[in-house]
CSV table of C-alpha atoms and ligand atoms in Angstrom, one decimal:
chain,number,residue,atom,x,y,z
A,1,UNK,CA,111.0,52.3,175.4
A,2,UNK,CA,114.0,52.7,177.8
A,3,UNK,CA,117.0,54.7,177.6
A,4,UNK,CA,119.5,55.5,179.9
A,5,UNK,CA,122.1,58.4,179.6
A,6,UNK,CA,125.0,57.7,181.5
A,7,UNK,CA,126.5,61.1,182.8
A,8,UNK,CA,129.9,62.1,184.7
A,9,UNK,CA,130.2,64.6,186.9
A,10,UNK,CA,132.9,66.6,189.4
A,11,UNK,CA,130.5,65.1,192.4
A,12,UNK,CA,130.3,61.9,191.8
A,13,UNK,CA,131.5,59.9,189.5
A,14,UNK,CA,128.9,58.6,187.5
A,15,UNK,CA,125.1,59.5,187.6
A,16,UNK,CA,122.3,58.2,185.6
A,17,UNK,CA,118.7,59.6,184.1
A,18,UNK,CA,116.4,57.3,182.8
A,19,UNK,CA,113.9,58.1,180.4
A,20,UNK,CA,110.7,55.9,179.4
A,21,UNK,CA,107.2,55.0,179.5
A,22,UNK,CA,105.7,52.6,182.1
A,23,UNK,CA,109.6,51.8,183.6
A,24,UNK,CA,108.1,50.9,187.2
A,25,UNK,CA,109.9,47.9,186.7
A,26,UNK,CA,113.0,49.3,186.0
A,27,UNK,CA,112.8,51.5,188.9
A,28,UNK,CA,111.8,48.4,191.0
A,29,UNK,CA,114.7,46.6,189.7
A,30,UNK,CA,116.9,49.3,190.5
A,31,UNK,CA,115.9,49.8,194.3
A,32,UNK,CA,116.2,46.0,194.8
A,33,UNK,CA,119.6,45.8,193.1
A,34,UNK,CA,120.8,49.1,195.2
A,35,UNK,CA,119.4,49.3,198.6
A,36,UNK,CA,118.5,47.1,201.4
A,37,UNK,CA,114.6,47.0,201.0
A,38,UNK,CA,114.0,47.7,204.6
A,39,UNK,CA,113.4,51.5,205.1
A,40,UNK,CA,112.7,54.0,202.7
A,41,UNK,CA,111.6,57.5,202.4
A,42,UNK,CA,108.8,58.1,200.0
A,43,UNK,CA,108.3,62.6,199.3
A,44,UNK,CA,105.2,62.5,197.2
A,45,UNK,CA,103.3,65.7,195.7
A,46,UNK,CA,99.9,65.5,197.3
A,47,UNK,CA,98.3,65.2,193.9
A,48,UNK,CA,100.3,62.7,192.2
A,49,UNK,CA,100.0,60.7,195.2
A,50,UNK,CA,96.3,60.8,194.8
A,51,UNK,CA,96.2,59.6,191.9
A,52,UNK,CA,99.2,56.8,191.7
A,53,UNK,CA,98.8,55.2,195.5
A,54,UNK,CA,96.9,52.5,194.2
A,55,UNK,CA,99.6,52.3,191.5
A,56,UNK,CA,103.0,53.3,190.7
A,57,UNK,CA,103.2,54.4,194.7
A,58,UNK,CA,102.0,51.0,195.9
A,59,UNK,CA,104.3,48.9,193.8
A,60,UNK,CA,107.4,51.1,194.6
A,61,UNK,CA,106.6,51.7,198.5
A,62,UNK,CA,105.5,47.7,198.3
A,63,UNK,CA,109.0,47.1,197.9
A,64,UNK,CA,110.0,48.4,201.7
A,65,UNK,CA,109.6,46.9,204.9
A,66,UNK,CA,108.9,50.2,206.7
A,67,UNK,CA,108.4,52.7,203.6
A,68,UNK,CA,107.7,56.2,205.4
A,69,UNK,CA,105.1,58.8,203.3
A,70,UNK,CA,105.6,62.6,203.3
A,71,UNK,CA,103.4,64.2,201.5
A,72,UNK,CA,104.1,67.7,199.7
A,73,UNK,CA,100.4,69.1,199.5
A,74,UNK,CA,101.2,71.3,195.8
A,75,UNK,CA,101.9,75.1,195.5
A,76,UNK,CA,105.2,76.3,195.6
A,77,UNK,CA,104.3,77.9,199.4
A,78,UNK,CA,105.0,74.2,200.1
A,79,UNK,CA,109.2,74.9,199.7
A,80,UNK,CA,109.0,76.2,203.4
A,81,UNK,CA,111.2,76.0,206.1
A,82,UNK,CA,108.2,74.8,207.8
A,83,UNK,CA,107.6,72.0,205.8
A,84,UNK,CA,111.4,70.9,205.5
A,85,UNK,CA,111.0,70.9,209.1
A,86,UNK,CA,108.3,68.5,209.4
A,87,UNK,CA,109.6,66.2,206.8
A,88,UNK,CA,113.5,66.1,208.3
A,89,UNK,CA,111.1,65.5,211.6
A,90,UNK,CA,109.2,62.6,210.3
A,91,UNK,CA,112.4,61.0,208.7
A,92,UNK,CA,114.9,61.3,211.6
A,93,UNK,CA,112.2,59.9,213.9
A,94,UNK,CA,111.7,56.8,211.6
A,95,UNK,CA,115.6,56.2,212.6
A,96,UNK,CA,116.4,56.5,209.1
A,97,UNK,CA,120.2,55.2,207.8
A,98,UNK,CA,122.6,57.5,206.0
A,99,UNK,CA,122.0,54.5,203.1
A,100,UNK,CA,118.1,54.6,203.5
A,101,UNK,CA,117.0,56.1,200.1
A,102,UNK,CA,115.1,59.6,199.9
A,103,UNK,CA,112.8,58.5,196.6
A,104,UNK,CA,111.0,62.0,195.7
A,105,UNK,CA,107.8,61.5,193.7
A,106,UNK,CA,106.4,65.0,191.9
A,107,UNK,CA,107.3,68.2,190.0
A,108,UNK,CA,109.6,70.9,190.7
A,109,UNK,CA,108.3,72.1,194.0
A,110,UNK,CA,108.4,68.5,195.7
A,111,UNK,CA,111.8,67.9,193.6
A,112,UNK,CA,113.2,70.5,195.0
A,113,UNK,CA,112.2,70.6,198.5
A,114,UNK,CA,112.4,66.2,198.6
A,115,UNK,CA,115.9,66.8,197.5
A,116,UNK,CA,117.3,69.2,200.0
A,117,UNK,CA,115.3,67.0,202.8
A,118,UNK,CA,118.1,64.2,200.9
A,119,UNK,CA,120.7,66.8,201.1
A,120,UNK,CA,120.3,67.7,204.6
A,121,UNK,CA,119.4,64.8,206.5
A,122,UNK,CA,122.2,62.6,208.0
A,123,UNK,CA,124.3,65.2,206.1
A,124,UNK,CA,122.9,63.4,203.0
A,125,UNK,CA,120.9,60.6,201.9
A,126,UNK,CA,120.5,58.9,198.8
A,127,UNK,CA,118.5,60.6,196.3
A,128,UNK,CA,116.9,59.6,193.7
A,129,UNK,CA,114.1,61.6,191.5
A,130,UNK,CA,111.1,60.6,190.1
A,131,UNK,CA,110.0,63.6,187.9
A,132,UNK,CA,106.0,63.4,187.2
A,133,UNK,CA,105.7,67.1,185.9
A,134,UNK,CA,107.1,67.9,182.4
A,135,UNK,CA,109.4,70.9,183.9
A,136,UNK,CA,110.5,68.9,185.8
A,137,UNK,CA,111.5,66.1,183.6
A,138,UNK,CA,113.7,68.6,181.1
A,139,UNK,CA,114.6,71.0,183.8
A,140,UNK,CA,114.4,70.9,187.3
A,141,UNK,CA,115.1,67.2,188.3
A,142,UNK,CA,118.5,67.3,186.2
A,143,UNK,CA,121.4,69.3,187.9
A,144,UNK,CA,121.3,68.7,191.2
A,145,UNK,CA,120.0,72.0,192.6
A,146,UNK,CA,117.6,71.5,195.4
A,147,UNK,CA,116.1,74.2,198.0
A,148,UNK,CA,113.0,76.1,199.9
A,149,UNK,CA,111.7,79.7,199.4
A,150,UNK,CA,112.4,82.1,202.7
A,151,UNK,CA,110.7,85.0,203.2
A,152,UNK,CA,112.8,88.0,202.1
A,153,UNK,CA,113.0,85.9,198.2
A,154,UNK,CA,112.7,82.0,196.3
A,155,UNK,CA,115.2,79.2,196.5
A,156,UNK,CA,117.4,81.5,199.2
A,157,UNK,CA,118.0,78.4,201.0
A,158,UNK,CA,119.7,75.3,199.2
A,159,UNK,CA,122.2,73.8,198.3
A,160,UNK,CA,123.9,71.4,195.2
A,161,UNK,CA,123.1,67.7,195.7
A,162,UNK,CA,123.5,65.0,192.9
A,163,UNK,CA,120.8,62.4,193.1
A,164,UNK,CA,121.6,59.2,192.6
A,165,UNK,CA,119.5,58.3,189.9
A,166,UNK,CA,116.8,60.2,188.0
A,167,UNK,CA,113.8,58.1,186.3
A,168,UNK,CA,111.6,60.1,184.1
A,169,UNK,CA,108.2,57.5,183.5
A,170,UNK,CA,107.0,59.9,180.7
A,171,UNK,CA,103.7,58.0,181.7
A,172,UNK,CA,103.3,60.2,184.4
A,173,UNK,CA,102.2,62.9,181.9
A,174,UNK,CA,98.9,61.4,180.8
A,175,UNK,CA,97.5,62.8,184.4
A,176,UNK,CA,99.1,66.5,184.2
A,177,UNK,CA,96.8,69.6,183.2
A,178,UNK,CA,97.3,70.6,179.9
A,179,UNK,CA,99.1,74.1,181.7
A,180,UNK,CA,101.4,72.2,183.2
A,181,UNK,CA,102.4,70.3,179.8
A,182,UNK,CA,102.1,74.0,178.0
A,183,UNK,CA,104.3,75.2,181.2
A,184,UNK,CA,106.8,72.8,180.8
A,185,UNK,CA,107.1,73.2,177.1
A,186,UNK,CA,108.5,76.9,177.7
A,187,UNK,CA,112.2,75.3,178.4
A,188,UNK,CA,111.7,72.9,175.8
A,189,UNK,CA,111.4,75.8,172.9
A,190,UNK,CA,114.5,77.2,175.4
A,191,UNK,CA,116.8,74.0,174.3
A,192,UNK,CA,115.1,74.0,170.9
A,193,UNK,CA,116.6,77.4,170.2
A,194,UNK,CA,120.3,77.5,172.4
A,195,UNK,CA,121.3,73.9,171.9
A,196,UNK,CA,118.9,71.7,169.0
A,197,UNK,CA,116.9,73.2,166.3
A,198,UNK,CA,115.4,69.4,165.5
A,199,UNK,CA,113.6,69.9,169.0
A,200,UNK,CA,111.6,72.9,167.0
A,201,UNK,CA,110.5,70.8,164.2
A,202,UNK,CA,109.2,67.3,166.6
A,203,UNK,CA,107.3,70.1,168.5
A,204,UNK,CA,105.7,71.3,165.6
A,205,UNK,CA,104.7,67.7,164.5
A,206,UNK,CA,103.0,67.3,168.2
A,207,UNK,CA,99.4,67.6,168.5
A,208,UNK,CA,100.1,70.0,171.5
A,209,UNK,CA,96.9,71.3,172.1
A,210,UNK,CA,95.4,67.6,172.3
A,211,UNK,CA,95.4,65.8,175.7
A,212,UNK,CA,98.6,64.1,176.3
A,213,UNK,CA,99.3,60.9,174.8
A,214,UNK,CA,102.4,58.5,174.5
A,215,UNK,CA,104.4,58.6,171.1
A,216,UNK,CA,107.7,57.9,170.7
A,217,UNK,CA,108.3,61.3,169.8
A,218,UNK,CA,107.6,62.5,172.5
A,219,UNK,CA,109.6,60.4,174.4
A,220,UNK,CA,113.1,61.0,172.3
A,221,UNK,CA,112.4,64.9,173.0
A,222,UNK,CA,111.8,64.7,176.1
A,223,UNK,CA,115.1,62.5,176.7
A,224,UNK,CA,117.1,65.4,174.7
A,225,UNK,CA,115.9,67.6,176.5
A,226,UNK,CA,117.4,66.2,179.7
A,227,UNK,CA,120.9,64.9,177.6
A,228,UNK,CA,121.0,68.5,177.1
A,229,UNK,CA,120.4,69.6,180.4
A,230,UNK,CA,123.0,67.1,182.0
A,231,UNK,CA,125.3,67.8,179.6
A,232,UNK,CA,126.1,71.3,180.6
A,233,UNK,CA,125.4,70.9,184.0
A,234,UNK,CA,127.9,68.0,184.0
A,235,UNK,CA,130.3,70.5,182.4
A,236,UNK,CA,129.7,73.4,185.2
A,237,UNK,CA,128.3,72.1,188.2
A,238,UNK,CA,128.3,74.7,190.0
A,239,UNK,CA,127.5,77.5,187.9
A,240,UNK,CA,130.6,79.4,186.5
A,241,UNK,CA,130.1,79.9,182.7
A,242,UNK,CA,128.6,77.4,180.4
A,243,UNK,CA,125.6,76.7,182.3
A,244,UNK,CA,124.3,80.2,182.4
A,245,UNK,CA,123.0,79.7,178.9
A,246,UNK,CA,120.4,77.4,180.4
A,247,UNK,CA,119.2,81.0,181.3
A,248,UNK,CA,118.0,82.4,177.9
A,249,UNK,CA,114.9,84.4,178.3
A,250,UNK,CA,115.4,83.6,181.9
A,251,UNK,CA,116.5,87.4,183.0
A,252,UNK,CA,113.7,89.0,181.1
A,253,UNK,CA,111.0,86.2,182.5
A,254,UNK,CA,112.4,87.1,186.2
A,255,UNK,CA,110.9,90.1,185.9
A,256,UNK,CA,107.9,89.2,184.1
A,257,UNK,CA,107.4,86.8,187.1
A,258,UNK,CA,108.1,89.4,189.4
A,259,UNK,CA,105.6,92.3,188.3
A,260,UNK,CA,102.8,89.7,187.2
A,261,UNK,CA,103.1,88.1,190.7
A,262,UNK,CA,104.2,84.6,190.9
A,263,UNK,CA,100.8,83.4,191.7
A,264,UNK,CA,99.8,84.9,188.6
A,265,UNK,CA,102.0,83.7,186.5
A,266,UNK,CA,103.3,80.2,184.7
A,267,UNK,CA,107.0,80.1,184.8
A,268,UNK,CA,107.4,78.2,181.2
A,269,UNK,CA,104.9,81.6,179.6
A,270,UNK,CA,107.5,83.9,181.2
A,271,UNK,CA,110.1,82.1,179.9
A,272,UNK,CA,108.5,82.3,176.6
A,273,UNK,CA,107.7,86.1,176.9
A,274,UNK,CA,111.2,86.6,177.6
A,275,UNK,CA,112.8,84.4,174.8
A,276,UNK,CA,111.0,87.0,172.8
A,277,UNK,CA,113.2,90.2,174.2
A,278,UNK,CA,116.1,88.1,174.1
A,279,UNK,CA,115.8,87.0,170.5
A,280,UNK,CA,115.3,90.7,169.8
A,281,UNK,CA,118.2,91.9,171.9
A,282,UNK,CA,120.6,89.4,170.0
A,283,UNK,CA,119.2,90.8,166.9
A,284,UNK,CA,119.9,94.6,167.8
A,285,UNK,CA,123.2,93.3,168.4
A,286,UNK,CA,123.8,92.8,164.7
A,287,UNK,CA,122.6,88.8,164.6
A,288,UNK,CA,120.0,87.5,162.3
A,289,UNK,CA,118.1,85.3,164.3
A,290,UNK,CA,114.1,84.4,162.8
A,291,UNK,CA,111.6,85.1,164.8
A,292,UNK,CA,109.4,82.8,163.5
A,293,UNK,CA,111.4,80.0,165.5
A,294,UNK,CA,109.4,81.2,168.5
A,295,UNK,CA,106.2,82.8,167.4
A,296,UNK,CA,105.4,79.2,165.4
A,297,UNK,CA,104.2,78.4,169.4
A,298,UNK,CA,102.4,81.4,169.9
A,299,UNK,CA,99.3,79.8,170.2
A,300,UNK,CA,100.3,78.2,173.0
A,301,UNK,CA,100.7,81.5,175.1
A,302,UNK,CA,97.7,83.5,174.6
A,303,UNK,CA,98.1,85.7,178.2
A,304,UNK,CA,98.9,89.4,178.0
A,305,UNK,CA,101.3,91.3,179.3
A,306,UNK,CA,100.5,94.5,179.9
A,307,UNK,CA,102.9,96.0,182.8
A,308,UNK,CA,102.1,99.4,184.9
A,309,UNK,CA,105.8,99.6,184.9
A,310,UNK,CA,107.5,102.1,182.3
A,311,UNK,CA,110.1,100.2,179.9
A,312,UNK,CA,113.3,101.9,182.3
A,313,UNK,CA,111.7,100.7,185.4
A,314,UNK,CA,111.3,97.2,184.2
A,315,UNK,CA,115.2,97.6,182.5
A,316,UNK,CA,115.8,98.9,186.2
A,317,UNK,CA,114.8,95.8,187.6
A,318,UNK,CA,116.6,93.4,185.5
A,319,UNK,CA,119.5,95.0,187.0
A,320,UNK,CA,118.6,94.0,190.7
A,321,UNK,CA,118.6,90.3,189.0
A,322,UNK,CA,121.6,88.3,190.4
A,323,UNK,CA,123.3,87.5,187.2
A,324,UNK,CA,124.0,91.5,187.1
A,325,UNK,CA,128.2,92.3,186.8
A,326,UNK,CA,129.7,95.8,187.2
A,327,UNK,CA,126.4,97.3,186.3
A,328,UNK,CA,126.0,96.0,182.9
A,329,UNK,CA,122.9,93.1,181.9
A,330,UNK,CA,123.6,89.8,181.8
A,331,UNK,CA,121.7,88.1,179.6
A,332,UNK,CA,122.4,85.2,176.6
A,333,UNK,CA,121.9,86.0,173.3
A,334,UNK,CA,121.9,83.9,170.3
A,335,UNK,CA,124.8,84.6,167.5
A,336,UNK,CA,122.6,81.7,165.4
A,337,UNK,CA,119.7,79.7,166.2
A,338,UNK,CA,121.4,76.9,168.3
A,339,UNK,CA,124.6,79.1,169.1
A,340,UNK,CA,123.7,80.9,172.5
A,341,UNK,CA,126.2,82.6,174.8
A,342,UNK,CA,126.6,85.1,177.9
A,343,UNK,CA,127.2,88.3,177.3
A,344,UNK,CA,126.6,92.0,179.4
A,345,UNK,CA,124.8,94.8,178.1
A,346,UNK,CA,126.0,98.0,179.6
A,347,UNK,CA,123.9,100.2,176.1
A,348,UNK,CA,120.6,99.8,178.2
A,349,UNK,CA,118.9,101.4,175.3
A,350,UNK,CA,118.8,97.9,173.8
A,351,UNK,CA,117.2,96.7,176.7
A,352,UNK,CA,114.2,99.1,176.6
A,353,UNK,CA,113.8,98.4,172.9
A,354,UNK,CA,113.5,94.3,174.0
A,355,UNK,CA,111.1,95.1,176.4
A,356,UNK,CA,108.8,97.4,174.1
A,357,UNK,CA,109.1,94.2,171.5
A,358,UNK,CA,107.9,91.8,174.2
A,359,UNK,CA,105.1,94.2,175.2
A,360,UNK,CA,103.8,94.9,171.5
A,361,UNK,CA,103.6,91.2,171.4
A,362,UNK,CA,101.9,90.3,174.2
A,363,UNK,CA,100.2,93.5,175.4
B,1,LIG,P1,106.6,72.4,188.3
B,1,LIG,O1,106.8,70.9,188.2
B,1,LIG,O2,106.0,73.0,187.2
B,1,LIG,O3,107.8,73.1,188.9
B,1,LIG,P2,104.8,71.8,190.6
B,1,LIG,O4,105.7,70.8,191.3
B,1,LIG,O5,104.1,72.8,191.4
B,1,LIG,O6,105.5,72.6,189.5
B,1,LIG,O7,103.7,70.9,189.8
B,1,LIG,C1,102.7,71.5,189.0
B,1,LIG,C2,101.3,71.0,189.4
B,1,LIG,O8,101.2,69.7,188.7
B,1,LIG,C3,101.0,70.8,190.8
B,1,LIG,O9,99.7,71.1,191.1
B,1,LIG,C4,101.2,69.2,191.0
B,1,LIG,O10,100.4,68.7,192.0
B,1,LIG,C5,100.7,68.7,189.6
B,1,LIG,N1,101.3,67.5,189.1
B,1,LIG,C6,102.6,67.2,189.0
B,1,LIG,N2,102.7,66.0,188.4
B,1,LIG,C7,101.5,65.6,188.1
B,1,LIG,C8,101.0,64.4,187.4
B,1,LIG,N3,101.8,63.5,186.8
B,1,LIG,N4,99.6,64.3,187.3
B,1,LIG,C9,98.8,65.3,187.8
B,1,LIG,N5,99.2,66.4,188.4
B,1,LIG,C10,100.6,66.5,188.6
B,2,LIG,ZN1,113.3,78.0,183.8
């Protein structure tokens, strides 16, 4: 029930994600054997913290003479400068080492604001990840981007930082809300259809609409999913080429996020959504790629979409995204299911049509 994918990267040289179920021993094991068990700072979402101190969070803090608790209270209004404040605060005033480990407990919002806390403080502490949320386990806590949200837009301040180790205790999932599994699952149909049309056909085998429980299927996809991840981000660290296919449906779901609100709106739906205009785009582009791939989870996403914008405005705003070059789209397509790449649409024609498919699907 434990595997370990041993990556390289241009950071450092080796870097490890662990994947299992109930691997707080491991993770115990793996403190003891790396760090001096005197201080330690423990990021925690306020939730999972709730519900593991008695647990998981005893057992690891336990471990530490003089553990110190921060904890991320959920929303992603906690990525603040005011928050990252407080926490560097709290962990600079505990006299903290440059070897004192930052051990970041929760999803994507405490993953990303625990790891630039690591990043920045001391110029860098030890990071390691402890993913609880399912986005976060295929996505966000593999790749070392880590940042807070300013005011004029989302993850404006950051910066590229390698944990040390990432351990993904698939048990965690057994206490996430079904959205959150539902949310998560958007980037998993995303590596299912640019990297490993296998991950398709385990989903379909899942009782997804059942509470969460522990199978070993689960657990291989959910390790794939992050083998897939690190693979590419071990290729392009920094994002020059190959990682960008990471961002199918991504440029359409930007917007989707955008008009809907982000309040309103669950990132891995978007994602979804937009998979949909770029499955269509690819096939206006002369590709044959099956619909059916995606709509087999459209039960999953049962929201509407029903914009006030016109199809050119919301074309108009995908060209404000950032991946936009010499006025043309970005966006990855698919040549075949499995096959994705980068390419820039200058015909916006083909972009309007995407976005009138999305909408007659979802309005
Ligand atoms: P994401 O991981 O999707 O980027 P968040 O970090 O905001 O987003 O986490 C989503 C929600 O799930 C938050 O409300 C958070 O408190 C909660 N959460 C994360 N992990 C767990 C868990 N294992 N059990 C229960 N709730 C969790
Ligand atoms: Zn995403």
């Amino acid at each position: 029930m434990f595997n370990s994918i041993q990556l390289n990267t241009s950071y450092t040289s080796q870097h490890h994600v662990h994947v299992g179920y109930e691997i707080g021993n491991k993770i115990a094991e793996y403190l003891s054997a790396t760090f001096t068990l005197k201080k330690a700072v423990l990021i925690a979402d306020e939730n999972v913290h709730r519900l593991y101190k008695d647990t998981f969070i005893k057992d690891i803090s336990g471990l530490f003479d003089e553990p110190v608790f921060c904890l991320v209270p959920e929303g992603e209004q906690s990525k603040s400068l005011a928050l990252f404040s407080e926490i560097i605060a709290k962990t600079l005033e505990a006299k903290v080492e440059r070897i004192t480990p930052v051990i970041v407990i929760g999803g994507g919002v405490t993953g990303d604001l625990g790891g630039y806390v690591a990043a920045s403080a001391l110029r860098g502490m030890p990071l390691i990840h402890i993913p609880t949320s399912l986005l976060a386990m295929v996505d966000s806590s593999v790749g070392g981007k880590t940042g807070i949200n300013h005011s004029v837009g989302k993850n404006l301040i950051g910066s590229f930082y390698e944990p040390k180790a990432v351990f993904t205790d698939i048990k965690f999932l057994e206490t996430l809300p079904q959205k959150e599994i539902i949310n998560g699952l958007g980037e998993v149909i995303k590596y299912g259809m640019i990297k490993d049309e296998n991950i398709l056909t385990t989903l379909k085998s899942l009782p997804l609409f059942e509470p969460f429980s522990y199978s070993k299927e689960w657990e291989q996809l959910i390790g794939t999913c992050a083998r897939i991840k690190s693979d590419i981000v071990t290729k392009d660290f920094k994002e020059s080429g190959l990682r960008e296919i990471l961002n199918f449906g991504h440029t359409f779901a930007h917007v989707i996020e955008r008009v809907r609100g982000y309040e309103n709106s669950s990132h891995g739906e978007a994602v979804y959504m937009g998979m949909w205009g770029a499955v269509k785009l690819s096939n206006l582009l002369g590709f044959n790629i099956d619909i059916a791939n995606l709509s087999a989870f459209r039960t999953l996403y049962d929201s509407s979409f029903q914009p006030q914008e016109s199809l050119e405005e919301l074309t108009n705003l995908m060209l404000h995204d950032k991946k936009v070059k010499d006025g043309s789209i970005r966006v990855i397509i698919l040549e075949e299911l499995g096959k994705a790449r980068a390419t820039g649409i200058t015909d916006l024609s083909l972009i309007r049509e995407s976005w009138n498919y999305i909408i007659q699907e979802f309005e």
